[in-house]
XYZ file of C-alpha atoms in Angstrom:
231
model
C 0.000 0.000 0.000
C 1.188 3.510 -0.728
C 2.781 4.969 2.377
C 2.178 8.339 4.037
C 4.137 11.402 2.947
C 7.077 12.628 5.018
C 5.721 16.048 5.889
C 9.134 17.674 6.103
C 10.077 16.663 2.566
C 6.811 17.006 0.609
C 4.844 20.195 -0.002
C 1.054 19.799 0.282
C -0.953 21.098 -2.670
C -2.489 23.916 -0.630
C 0.884 25.232 0.588
C 2.826 25.064 -2.663
C 1.344 28.218 -4.305
C 2.166 30.273 -1.187
C 5.786 29.160 -1.301
C 6.044 29.813 -5.022
C 4.615 33.325 -4.660
C 6.781 34.281 -1.689
C 10.064 32.756 -2.880
C 9.716 32.797 -6.642
C 9.250 29.715 -8.751
C 12.431 27.822 -9.498
C 11.770 25.725 -12.567
C 13.706 22.608 -13.398
C 14.284 21.638 -16.993
C 11.864 18.713 -16.831
C 8.318 19.704 -17.688
C 9.234 23.297 -18.460
C 6.591 25.588 -19.949
C 7.447 24.949 -23.563
C 3.988 24.266 -24.924
C 5.142 20.841 -26.039
C 2.401 18.243 -25.808
C 2.750 14.544 -25.193
C 1.853 12.001 -27.840
C -1.636 10.757 -27.002
C -2.220 8.623 -30.057
C -0.827 5.396 -28.644
C -3.484 4.872 -25.998
C -0.777 3.722 -23.596
C -0.153 5.833 -20.520
C 3.227 6.215 -18.936
C 5.548 5.184 -21.769
C 9.208 6.084 -21.244
C 9.415 8.996 -23.684
C 12.701 10.656 -22.857
C 14.112 12.192 -26.030
C 17.568 13.314 -24.882
C 20.575 11.221 -24.014
C 19.892 8.799 -21.213
C 21.001 9.855 -17.761
C 24.146 8.111 -16.567
C 22.963 5.349 -14.194
C 25.770 6.008 -11.715
C 25.019 9.739 -11.668
C 21.297 9.084 -11.226
C 22.005 6.661 -8.390
C 24.343 9.112 -6.649
C 21.998 12.091 -6.902
C 18.889 10.136 -5.931
C 20.678 8.219 -3.186
C 21.874 11.446 -1.566
C 18.203 12.348 -1.051
C 17.183 8.869 0.075
C 15.310 8.132 -3.169
C 15.542 4.818 -5.011
C 16.913 5.809 -8.460
C 14.391 3.657 -10.336
C 11.605 5.771 -8.803
C 12.784 9.071 -10.283
C 10.397 10.139 -13.052
C 9.605 13.384 -14.839
C 6.694 14.395 -17.020
C 5.470 17.128 -19.357
C 2.232 19.105 -19.524
C 1.603 22.265 -21.567
C 1.980 25.338 -19.379
C 3.297 23.439 -16.355
C 6.785 23.391 -14.863
C 8.176 21.371 -11.991
C 8.822 23.339 -8.806
C 12.320 22.417 -7.635
C 11.367 23.224 -4.042
C 8.941 20.310 -4.119
C 11.341 17.606 -5.301
C 12.200 15.088 -2.615
C 11.676 11.712 -1.027
C 8.207 10.235 -0.510
C 7.568 7.577 2.091
C 10.558 5.295 2.611
C 12.506 5.717 -0.644
C 9.878 6.950 -3.109
C 9.854 10.145 -5.166
C 7.746 13.304 -5.166
C 7.553 16.411 -7.345
C 4.885 19.072 -7.910
C 4.084 20.763 -11.217
C 2.621 24.268 -11.254
C 1.136 26.579 -13.876
C 1.949 30.245 -13.287
C -0.747 31.228 -15.779
C -3.715 29.320 -14.335
C -2.308 28.492 -10.860
C -3.414 24.903 -11.383
C -1.094 22.216 -10.096
C -0.634 18.496 -9.786
C 1.696 16.263 -7.832
C 3.686 13.283 -9.026
C 4.275 10.465 -6.539
C 6.222 7.243 -7.073
C 6.308 4.555 -4.399
C 6.554 0.820 -3.891
C 3.463 -1.340 -4.288
C 0.908 -2.212 -6.920
C -2.637 -1.274 -7.897
C -5.238 -3.818 -8.918
C -8.990 -3.972 -9.360
C -9.194 -5.437 -5.870
C -7.145 -2.901 -3.935
C -7.782 0.214 -6.060
C -10.915 1.358 -4.130
C -9.126 0.716 -0.818
C -5.933 2.636 -1.610
C -5.897 6.271 -0.574
C -5.839 8.944 -3.236
C -3.133 11.569 -2.992
C -2.425 12.341 0.642
C -5.711 10.743 1.723
C -9.207 12.183 2.064
C -10.875 9.441 4.097
C -13.524 9.079 1.382
C -14.246 6.088 -0.824
C -12.285 5.978 -4.064
C -13.971 5.499 -7.439
C -11.767 3.580 -9.898
C -11.999 3.449 -13.678
C -9.653 1.518 -15.941
C -8.103 3.644 -18.700
C -5.669 1.694 -20.877
C -2.897 0.414 -18.631
C -3.640 3.118 -16.045
C -6.301 3.715 -13.407
C -8.333 6.923 -13.266
C -9.402 7.523 -9.663
C -11.567 10.125 -7.875
C -12.211 10.916 -4.210
C -12.853 13.965 -2.048
C -12.621 16.580 -4.811
C -9.338 15.180 -6.138
C -8.618 12.977 -9.111
C -5.634 10.896 -10.076
C -4.049 8.845 -12.804
C -2.135 5.868 -11.411
C 0.207 3.709 -13.465
C 1.273 0.371 -11.952
C 4.789 -0.612 -12.899
C 7.102 -3.446 -11.895
C 7.059 -3.180 -8.113
C 5.981 0.469 -7.945
C 3.153 2.836 -8.852
C 3.407 6.252 -10.552
C 0.590 8.563 -9.450
C -0.387 12.030 -10.669
C -3.025 13.793 -8.567
C -4.695 17.208 -8.656
C -7.819 19.179 -7.789
C -10.695 17.828 -9.868
C -12.321 21.283 -10.017
C -9.220 23.107 -11.275
C -7.369 20.523 -13.351
C -8.979 18.886 -16.379
C -8.838 15.122 -16.636
C -7.349 15.459 -20.131
C -4.393 17.452 -18.747
C -3.797 14.898 -16.026
C -4.004 12.022 -18.505
C -1.580 13.724 -20.866
C 0.881 14.204 -18.014
C 0.502 10.528 -17.118
C 1.215 9.498 -20.700
C 4.351 11.642 -20.731
C 5.976 10.208 -17.579
C 9.469 8.878 -18.173
C 12.816 8.439 -16.498
C 14.871 11.629 -16.851
C 17.437 12.073 -19.558
C 20.805 13.657 -18.762
C 19.613 17.262 -19.071
C 16.437 16.622 -17.095
C 18.361 14.919 -14.311
C 20.842 17.801 -14.086
C 17.981 20.275 -13.662
C 15.852 18.087 -11.396
C 18.154 16.742 -8.669
C 21.079 18.527 -6.993
C 24.552 17.052 -7.448
C 25.521 14.410 -4.903
C 27.883 15.673 -2.190
C 31.529 15.079 -2.977
C 32.826 11.861 -1.515
C 29.417 10.177 -1.549
C 30.198 6.470 -1.504
C 28.334 4.215 -3.883
C 29.938 1.010 -2.575
C 32.015 -0.010 0.484
C 35.496 1.472 0.612
C 38.220 -1.172 0.477
C 40.606 -0.980 3.450
C 44.237 -1.601 2.557
C 45.459 -2.307 6.098
C 43.208 -5.278 6.910
C 44.851 -8.731 7.027
C 43.317 -11.418 4.780
C 42.767 -13.748 7.783
C 41.968 -13.352 11.468
C 39.498 -11.054 13.178
C 39.997 -8.216 10.719
C 41.789 -5.851 13.131
C 44.094 -3.332 11.436
C 47.790 -4.170 11.432
C 49.395 -1.212 13.196
C 52.811 -2.783 13.842
C 55.635 -0.354 13.071
C 58.652 -2.556 13.934
C 61.271 -2.456 16.680
C 62.429 1.070 15.897
C 58.883 2.445 16.250
């Protein structure tokens, strides 16, 4: 089941516009307001549609790992008039991913969540929508995605191998067609999108255990600090 949001790392929908107005919107390259639309002719939501060079897996792992995010959960999307708010990018739940997309023109917004789990016909009505409304969830199959509504919010959810990509927004301010288009455009970031989306990993971030050169090959593993008779 999709876990609760870490409040210190994720900006609720109602608070995001206030932060953007007071601090200025910092836009990452992914999902920038370019007017580019996603291809909706395939009928398949959530295809990996990155068009630039693929992000280096080691770089993705380092940047995501520094934030506590599983690298395979990092996704970006595109929607005409929307840009990702860099202030919103962070970890969701244990090692999931969160980002919010905001339109400066209409002030509409939606959030992208990625977390472990799955979504089926059986558990769809029982799985909370967004950050939870306590109301029953209506589920409708749409291609390989689920369209879901509850408590004035609606969502497109795309089950993947071991995780679910979810895009949720206010049903009264965000058209279903916009949300569906954003769902269809979700993909892993290319090199440019990754550079704009996640901060560089701190220098010296270890990706694997450091090999000690002073450990003996046998015994209890204690360092050999012997310096000889003259020491």
